[in-house]
PDB file of C-alpha atoms in Angstrom:
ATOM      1  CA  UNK A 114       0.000   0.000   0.000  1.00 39.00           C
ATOM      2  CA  UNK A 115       1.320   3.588  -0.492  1.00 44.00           C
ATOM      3  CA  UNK A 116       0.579   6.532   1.997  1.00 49.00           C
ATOM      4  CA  UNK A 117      -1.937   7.669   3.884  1.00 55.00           C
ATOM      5  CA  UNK A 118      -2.662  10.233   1.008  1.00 78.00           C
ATOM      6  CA  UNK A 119      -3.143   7.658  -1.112  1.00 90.00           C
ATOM      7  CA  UNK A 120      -5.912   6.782  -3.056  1.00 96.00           C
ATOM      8  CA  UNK A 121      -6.786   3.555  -4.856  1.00 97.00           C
ATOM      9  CA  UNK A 122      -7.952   2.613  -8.533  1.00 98.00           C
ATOM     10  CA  UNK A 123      -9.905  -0.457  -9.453  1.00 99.00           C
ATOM     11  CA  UNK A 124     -10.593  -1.537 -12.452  1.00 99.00           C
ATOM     12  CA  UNK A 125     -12.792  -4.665 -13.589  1.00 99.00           C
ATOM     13  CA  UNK A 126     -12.331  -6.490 -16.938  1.00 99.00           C
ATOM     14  CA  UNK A 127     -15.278  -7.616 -18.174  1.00 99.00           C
ATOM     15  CA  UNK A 128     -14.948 -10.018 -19.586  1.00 98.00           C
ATOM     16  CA  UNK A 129     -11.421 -11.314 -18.180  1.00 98.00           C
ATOM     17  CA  UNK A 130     -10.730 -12.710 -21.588  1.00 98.00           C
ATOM     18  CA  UNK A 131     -11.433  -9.795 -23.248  1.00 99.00           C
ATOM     19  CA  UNK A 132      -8.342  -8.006 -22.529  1.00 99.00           C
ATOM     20  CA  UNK A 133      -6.170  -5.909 -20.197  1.00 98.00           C
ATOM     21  CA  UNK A 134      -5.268  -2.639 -18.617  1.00 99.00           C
ATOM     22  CA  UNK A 135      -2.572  -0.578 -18.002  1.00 98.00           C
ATOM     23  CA  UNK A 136      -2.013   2.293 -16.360  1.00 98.00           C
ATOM     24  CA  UNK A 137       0.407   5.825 -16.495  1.00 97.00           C
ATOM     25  CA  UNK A 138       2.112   5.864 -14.391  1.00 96.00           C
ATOM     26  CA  UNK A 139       2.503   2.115 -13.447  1.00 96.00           C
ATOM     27  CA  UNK A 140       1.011   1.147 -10.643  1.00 95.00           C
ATOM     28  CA  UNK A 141      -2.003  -1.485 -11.409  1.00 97.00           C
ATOM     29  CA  UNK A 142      -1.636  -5.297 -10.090  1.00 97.00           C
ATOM     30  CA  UNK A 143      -4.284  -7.582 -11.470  1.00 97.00           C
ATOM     31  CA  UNK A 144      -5.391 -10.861 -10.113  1.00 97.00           C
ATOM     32  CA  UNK A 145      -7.705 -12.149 -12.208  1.00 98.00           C
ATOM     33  CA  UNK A 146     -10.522  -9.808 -13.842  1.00 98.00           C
ATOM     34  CA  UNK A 147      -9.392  -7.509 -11.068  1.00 99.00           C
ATOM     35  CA  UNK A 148      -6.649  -4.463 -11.517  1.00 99.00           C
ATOM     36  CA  UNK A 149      -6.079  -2.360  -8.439  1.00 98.00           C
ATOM     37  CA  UNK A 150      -3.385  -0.140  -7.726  1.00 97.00           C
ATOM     38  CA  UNK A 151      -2.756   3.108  -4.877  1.00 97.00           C
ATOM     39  CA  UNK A 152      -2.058   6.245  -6.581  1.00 95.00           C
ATOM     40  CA  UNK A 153      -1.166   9.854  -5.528  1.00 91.00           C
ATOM     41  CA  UNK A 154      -3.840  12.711  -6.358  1.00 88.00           C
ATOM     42  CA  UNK A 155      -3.009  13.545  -9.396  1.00 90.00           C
ATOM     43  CA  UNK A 156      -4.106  12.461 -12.856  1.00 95.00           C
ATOM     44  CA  UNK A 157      -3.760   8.842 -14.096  1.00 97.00           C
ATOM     45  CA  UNK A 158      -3.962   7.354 -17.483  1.00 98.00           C
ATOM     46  CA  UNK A 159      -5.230   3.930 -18.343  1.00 98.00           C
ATOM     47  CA  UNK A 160      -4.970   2.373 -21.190  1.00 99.00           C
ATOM     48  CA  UNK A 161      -7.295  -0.955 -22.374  1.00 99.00           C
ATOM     49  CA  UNK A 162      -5.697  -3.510 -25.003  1.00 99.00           C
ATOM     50  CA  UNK A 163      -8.081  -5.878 -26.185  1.00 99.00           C
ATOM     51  CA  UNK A 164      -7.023  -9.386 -26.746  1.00 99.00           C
ATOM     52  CA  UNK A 165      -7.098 -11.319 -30.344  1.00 98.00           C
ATOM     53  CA  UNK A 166     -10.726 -11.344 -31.822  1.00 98.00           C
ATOM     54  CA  UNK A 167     -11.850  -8.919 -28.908  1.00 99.00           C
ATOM     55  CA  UNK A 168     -12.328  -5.302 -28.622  1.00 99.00           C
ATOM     56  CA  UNK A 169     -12.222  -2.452 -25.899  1.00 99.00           C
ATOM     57  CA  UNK A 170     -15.802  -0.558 -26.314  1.00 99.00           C
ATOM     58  CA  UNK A 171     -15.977   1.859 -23.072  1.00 99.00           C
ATOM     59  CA  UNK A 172     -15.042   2.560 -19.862  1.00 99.00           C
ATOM     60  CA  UNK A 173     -18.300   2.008 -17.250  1.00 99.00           C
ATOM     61  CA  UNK A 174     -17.931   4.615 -13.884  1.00 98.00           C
ATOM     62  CA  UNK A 175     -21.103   3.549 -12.734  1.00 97.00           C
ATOM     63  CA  UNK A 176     -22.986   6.126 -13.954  1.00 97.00           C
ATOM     64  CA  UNK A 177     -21.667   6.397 -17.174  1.00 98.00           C
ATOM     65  CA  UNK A 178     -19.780   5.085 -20.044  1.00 98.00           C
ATOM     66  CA  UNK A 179     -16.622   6.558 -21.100  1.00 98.00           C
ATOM     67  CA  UNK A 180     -15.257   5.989 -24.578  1.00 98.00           C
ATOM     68  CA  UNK A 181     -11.841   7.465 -24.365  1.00 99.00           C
ATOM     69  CA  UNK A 182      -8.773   5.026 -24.508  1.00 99.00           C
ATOM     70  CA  UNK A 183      -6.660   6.298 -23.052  1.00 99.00           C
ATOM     71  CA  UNK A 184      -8.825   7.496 -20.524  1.00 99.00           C
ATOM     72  CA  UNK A 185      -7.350  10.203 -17.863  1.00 98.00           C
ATOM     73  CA  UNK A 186      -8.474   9.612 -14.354  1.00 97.00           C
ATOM     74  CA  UNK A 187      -8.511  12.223 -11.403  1.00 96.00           C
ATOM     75  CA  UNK A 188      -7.865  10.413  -8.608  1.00 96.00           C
ATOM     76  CA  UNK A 189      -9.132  13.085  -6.074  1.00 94.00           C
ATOM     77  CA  UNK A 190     -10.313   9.770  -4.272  1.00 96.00           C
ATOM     78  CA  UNK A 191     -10.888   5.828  -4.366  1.00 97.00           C
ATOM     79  CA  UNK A 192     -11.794   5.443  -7.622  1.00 97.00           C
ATOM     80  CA  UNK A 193     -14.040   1.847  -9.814  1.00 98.00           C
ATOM     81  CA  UNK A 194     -14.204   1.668 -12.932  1.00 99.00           C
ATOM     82  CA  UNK A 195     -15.209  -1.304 -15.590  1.00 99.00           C
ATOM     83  CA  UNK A 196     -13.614  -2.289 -18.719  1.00 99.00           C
ATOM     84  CA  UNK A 197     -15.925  -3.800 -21.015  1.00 99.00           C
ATOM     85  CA  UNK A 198     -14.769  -5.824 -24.015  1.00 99.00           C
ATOM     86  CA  UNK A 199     -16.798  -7.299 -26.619  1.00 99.00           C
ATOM     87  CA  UNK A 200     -16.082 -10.608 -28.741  1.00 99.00           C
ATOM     88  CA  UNK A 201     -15.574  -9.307 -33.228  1.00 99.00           C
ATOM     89  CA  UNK A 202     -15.844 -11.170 -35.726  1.00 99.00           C
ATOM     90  CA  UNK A 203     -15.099 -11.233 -39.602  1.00 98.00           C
ATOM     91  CA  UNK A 204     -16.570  -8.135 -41.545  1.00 98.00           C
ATOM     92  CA  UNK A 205     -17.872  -9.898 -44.625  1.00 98.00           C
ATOM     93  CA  UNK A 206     -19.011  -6.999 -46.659  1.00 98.00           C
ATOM     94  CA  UNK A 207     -17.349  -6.130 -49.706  1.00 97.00           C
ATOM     95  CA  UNK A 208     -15.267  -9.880 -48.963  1.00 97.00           C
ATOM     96  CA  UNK A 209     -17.496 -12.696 -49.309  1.00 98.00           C
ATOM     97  CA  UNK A 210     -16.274 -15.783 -49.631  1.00 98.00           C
ATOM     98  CA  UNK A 211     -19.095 -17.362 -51.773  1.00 98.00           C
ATOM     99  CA  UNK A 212     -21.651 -14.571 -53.298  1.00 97.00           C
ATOM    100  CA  UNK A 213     -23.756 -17.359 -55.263  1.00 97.00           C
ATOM    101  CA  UNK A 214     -25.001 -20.988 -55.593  1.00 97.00           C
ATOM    102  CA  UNK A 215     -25.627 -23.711 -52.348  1.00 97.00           C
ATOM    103  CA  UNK A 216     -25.098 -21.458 -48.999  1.00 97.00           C
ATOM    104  CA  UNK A 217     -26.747 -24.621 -47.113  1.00 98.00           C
ATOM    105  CA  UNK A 218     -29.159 -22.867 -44.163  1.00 98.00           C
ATOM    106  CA  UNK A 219     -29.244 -19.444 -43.303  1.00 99.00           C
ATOM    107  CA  UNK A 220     -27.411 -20.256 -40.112  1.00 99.00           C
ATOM    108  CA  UNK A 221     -24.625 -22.135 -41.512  1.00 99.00           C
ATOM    109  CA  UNK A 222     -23.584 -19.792 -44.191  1.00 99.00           C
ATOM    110  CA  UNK A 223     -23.615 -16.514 -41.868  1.00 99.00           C
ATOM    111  CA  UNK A 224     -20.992 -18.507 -39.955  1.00 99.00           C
ATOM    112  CA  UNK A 225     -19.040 -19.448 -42.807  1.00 98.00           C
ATOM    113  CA  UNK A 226     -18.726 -16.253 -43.900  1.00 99.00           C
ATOM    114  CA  UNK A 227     -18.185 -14.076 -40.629  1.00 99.00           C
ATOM    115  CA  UNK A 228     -15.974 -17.207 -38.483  1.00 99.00           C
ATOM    116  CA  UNK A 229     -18.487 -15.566 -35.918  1.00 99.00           C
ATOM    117  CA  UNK A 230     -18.547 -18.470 -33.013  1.00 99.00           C
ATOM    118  CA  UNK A 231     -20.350 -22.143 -33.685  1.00 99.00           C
ATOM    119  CA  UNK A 232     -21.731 -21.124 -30.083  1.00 99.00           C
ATOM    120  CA  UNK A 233     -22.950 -18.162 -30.846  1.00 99.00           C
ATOM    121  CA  UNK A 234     -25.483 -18.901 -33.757  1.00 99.00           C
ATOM    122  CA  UNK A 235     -26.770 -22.613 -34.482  1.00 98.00           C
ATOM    123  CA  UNK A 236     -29.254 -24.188 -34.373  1.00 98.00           C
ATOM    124  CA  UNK A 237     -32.533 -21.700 -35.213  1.00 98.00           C
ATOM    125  CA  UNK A 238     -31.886 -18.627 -36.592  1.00 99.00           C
ATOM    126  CA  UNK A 239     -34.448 -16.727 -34.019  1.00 99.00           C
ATOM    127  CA  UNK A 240     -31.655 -18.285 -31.121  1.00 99.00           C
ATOM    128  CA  UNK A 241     -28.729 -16.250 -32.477  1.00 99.00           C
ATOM    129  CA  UNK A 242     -28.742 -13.117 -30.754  1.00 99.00           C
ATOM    130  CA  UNK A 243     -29.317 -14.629 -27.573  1.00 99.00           C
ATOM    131  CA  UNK A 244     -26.558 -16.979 -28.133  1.00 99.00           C
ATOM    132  CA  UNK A 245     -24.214 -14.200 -29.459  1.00 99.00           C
ATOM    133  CA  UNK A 246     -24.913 -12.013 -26.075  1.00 98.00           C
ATOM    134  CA  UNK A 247     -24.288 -15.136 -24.068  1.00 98.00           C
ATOM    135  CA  UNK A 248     -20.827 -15.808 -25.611  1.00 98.00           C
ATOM    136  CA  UNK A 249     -19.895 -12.026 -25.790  1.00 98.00           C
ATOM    137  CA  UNK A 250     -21.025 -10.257 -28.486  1.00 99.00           C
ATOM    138  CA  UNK A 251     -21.967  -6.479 -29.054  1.00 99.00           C
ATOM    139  CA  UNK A 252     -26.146  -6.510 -29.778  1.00 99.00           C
ATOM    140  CA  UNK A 253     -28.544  -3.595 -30.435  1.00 98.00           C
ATOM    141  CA  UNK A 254     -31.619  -2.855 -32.033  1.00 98.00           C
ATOM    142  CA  UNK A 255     -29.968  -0.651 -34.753  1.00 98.00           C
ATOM    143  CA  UNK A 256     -28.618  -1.839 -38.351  1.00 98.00           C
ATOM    144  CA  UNK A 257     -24.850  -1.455 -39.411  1.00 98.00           C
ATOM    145  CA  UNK A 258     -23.559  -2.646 -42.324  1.00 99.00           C
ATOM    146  CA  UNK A 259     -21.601  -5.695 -41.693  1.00 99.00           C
ATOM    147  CA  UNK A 260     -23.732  -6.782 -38.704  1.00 99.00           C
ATOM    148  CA  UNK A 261     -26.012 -10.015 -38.662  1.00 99.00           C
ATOM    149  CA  UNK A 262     -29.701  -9.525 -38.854  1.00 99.00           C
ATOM    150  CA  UNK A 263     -31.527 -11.801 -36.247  1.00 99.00           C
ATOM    151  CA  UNK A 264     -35.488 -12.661 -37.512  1.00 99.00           C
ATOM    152  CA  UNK A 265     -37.552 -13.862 -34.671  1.00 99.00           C
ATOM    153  CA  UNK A 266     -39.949 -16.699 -35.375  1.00 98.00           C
ATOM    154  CA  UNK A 267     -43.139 -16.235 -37.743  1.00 97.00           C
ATOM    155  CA  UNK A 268     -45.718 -18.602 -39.504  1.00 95.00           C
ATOM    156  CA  UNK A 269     -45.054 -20.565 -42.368  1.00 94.00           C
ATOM    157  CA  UNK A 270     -41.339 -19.791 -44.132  1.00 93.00           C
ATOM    158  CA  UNK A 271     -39.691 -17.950 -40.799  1.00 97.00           C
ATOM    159  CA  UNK A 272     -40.631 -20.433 -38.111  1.00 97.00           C
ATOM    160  CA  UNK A 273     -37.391 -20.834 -37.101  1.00 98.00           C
ATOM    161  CA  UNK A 274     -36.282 -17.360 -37.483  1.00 99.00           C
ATOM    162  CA  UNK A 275     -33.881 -16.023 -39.742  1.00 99.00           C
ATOM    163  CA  UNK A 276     -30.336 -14.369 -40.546  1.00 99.00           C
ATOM    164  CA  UNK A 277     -28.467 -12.342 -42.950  1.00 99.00           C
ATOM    165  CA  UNK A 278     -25.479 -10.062 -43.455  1.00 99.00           C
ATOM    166  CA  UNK A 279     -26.739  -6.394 -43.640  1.00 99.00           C
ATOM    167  CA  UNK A 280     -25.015  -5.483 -47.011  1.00 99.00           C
ATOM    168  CA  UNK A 281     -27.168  -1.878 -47.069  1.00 99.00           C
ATOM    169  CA  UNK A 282     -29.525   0.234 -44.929  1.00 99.00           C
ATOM    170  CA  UNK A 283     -31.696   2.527 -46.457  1.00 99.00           C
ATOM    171  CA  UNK A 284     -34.834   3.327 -43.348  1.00 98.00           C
ATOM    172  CA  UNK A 285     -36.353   0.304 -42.554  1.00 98.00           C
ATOM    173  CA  UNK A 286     -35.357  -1.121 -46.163  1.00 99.00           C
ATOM    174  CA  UNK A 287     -32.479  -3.387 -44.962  1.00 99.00           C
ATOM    175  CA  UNK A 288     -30.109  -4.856 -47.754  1.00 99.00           C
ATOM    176  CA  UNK A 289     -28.764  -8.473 -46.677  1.00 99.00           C
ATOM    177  CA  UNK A 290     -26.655 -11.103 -48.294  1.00 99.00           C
ATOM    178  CA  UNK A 291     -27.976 -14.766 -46.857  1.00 99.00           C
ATOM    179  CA  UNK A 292     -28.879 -17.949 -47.866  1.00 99.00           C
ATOM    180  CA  UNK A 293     -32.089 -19.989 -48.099  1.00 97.00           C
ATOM    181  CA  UNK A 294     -33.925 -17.038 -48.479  1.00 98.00           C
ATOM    182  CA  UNK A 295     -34.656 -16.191 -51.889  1.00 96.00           C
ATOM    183  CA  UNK A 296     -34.361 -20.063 -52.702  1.00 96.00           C
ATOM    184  CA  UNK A 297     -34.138 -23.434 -50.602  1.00 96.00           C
ATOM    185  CA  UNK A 298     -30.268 -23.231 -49.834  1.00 97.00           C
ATOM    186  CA  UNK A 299     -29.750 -20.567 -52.241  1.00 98.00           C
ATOM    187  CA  UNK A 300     -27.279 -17.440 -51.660  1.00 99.00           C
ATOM    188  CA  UNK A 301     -28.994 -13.962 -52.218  1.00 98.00           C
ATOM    189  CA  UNK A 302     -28.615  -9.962 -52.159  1.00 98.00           C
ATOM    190  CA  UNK A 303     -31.689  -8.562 -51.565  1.00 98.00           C
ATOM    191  CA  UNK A 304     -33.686  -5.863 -50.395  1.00 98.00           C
ATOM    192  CA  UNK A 305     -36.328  -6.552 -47.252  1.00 98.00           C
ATOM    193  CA  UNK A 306     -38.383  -3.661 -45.993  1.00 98.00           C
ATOM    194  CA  UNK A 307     -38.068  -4.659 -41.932  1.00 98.00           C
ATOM    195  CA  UNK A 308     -41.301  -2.914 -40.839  1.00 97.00           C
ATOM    196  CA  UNK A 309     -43.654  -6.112 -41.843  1.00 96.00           C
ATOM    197  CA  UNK A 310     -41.293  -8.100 -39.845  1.00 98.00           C
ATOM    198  CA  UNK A 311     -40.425  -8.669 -36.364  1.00 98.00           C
ATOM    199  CA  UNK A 312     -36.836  -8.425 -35.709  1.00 99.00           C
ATOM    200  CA  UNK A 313     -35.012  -9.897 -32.626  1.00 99.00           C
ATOM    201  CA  UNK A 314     -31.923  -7.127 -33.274  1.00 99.00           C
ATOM    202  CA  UNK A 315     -28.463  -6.809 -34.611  1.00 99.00           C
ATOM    203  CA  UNK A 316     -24.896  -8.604 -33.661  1.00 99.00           C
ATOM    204  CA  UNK A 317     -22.268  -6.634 -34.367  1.00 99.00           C
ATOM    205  CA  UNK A 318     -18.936  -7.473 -35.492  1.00 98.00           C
ATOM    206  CA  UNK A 319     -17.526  -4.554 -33.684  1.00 97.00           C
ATOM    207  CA  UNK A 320     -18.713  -2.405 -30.559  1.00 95.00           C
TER     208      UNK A 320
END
């Protein structure tokens, strides 16, 4: 411990796989997804680094999130913050791998063409952006090209859901790139206005 004048940083990495922080100056020891180090009161810098396939999205104070990175801390007193990390995967836009003939189910070809996790999208579509949250993925309700649509379950062709790579967003006119949508197994680029269909959200390759 330092002096009595001393305050004390904590930071959190959340996920602990996600990555790691650093701080200027040095001072941070981390046991597991915990960082803590006594500083004088003066300004600190800490850094995030994201590990392979991961990256830093914001700083969480409790009351806020905090995008810089670096990030300059005051410590004018004990101070927590969180460093929240979010799983990427492959941007597929403008780079597909296979733009035509047998994509095999909607499911299976978004995967081959993003690397995005086996555990976060199989079996039915409508699934995937629960599974993607669960193994660390950004979500949201809002398109971004390069992100996977998610189609919740309807009658007759979307029972099991659906999803897509958002290729284009024009309002709710959503251009995707998918398979076994415009034909049984068949790769397409097409152009679905989402406001006659109920959509579970959005996984994004990046925060």
């Amino acid at each position: 411990m330092g002096s009595g004048t001393d305050t004390q940083l904590t930071i959190i990495l959340s996920p602990q796989a996600g990555g790691t922080v650093s701080s200027y100056p040095e001072g941070l020891s981390c046991v597991d997804d915990t960082c803590q180090g006594d500083f004088s009161p003066e300004n600190v810098s800490v850094t995030a680094t994201p590990s392979t396939d991961w990256a830093f999205a914001y700083w969480d104070d409790g009351t806020t999130n905090l995008y810089d990175n670096p990030l300059t801390v005051m410590m004018n007193g004990d101070k927590s913050l969180t460093a929240k990390f979010f799983r990427t995967f492959r941007n597929a836009v403008g780079d597909f791998r296979q733009s035509s003939g047998d994509g095999d189910e909607c499911v299976i070809y978004v995967r081959n063409e993003t690397d995005i996790l086996y555990a976060a999208c199989n079996g039915e579509a409508a699934d995937c952006l629960d599974q993607a949250q669960s193994a660390g993925y950004s979500t949201g309700s809002a398109p971004m090209i390069g992100s996977i649509i998610v189609f919740n379950r309807a009658s007759g062709a979307l029972s099991s859901g659906h999803v897509g790579i958002v290729t284009g967003i024009n309002g709710t006119e959503i251009t995707m790139q998918d398979s076994n949508w415009v034909a049984y197994h068949t790769i397409g680029n097409h152009m679905v206005d989402v406001s006659g269909y109920s959509i579970a959200g959005y996984i994004y390759y990046t925060p």
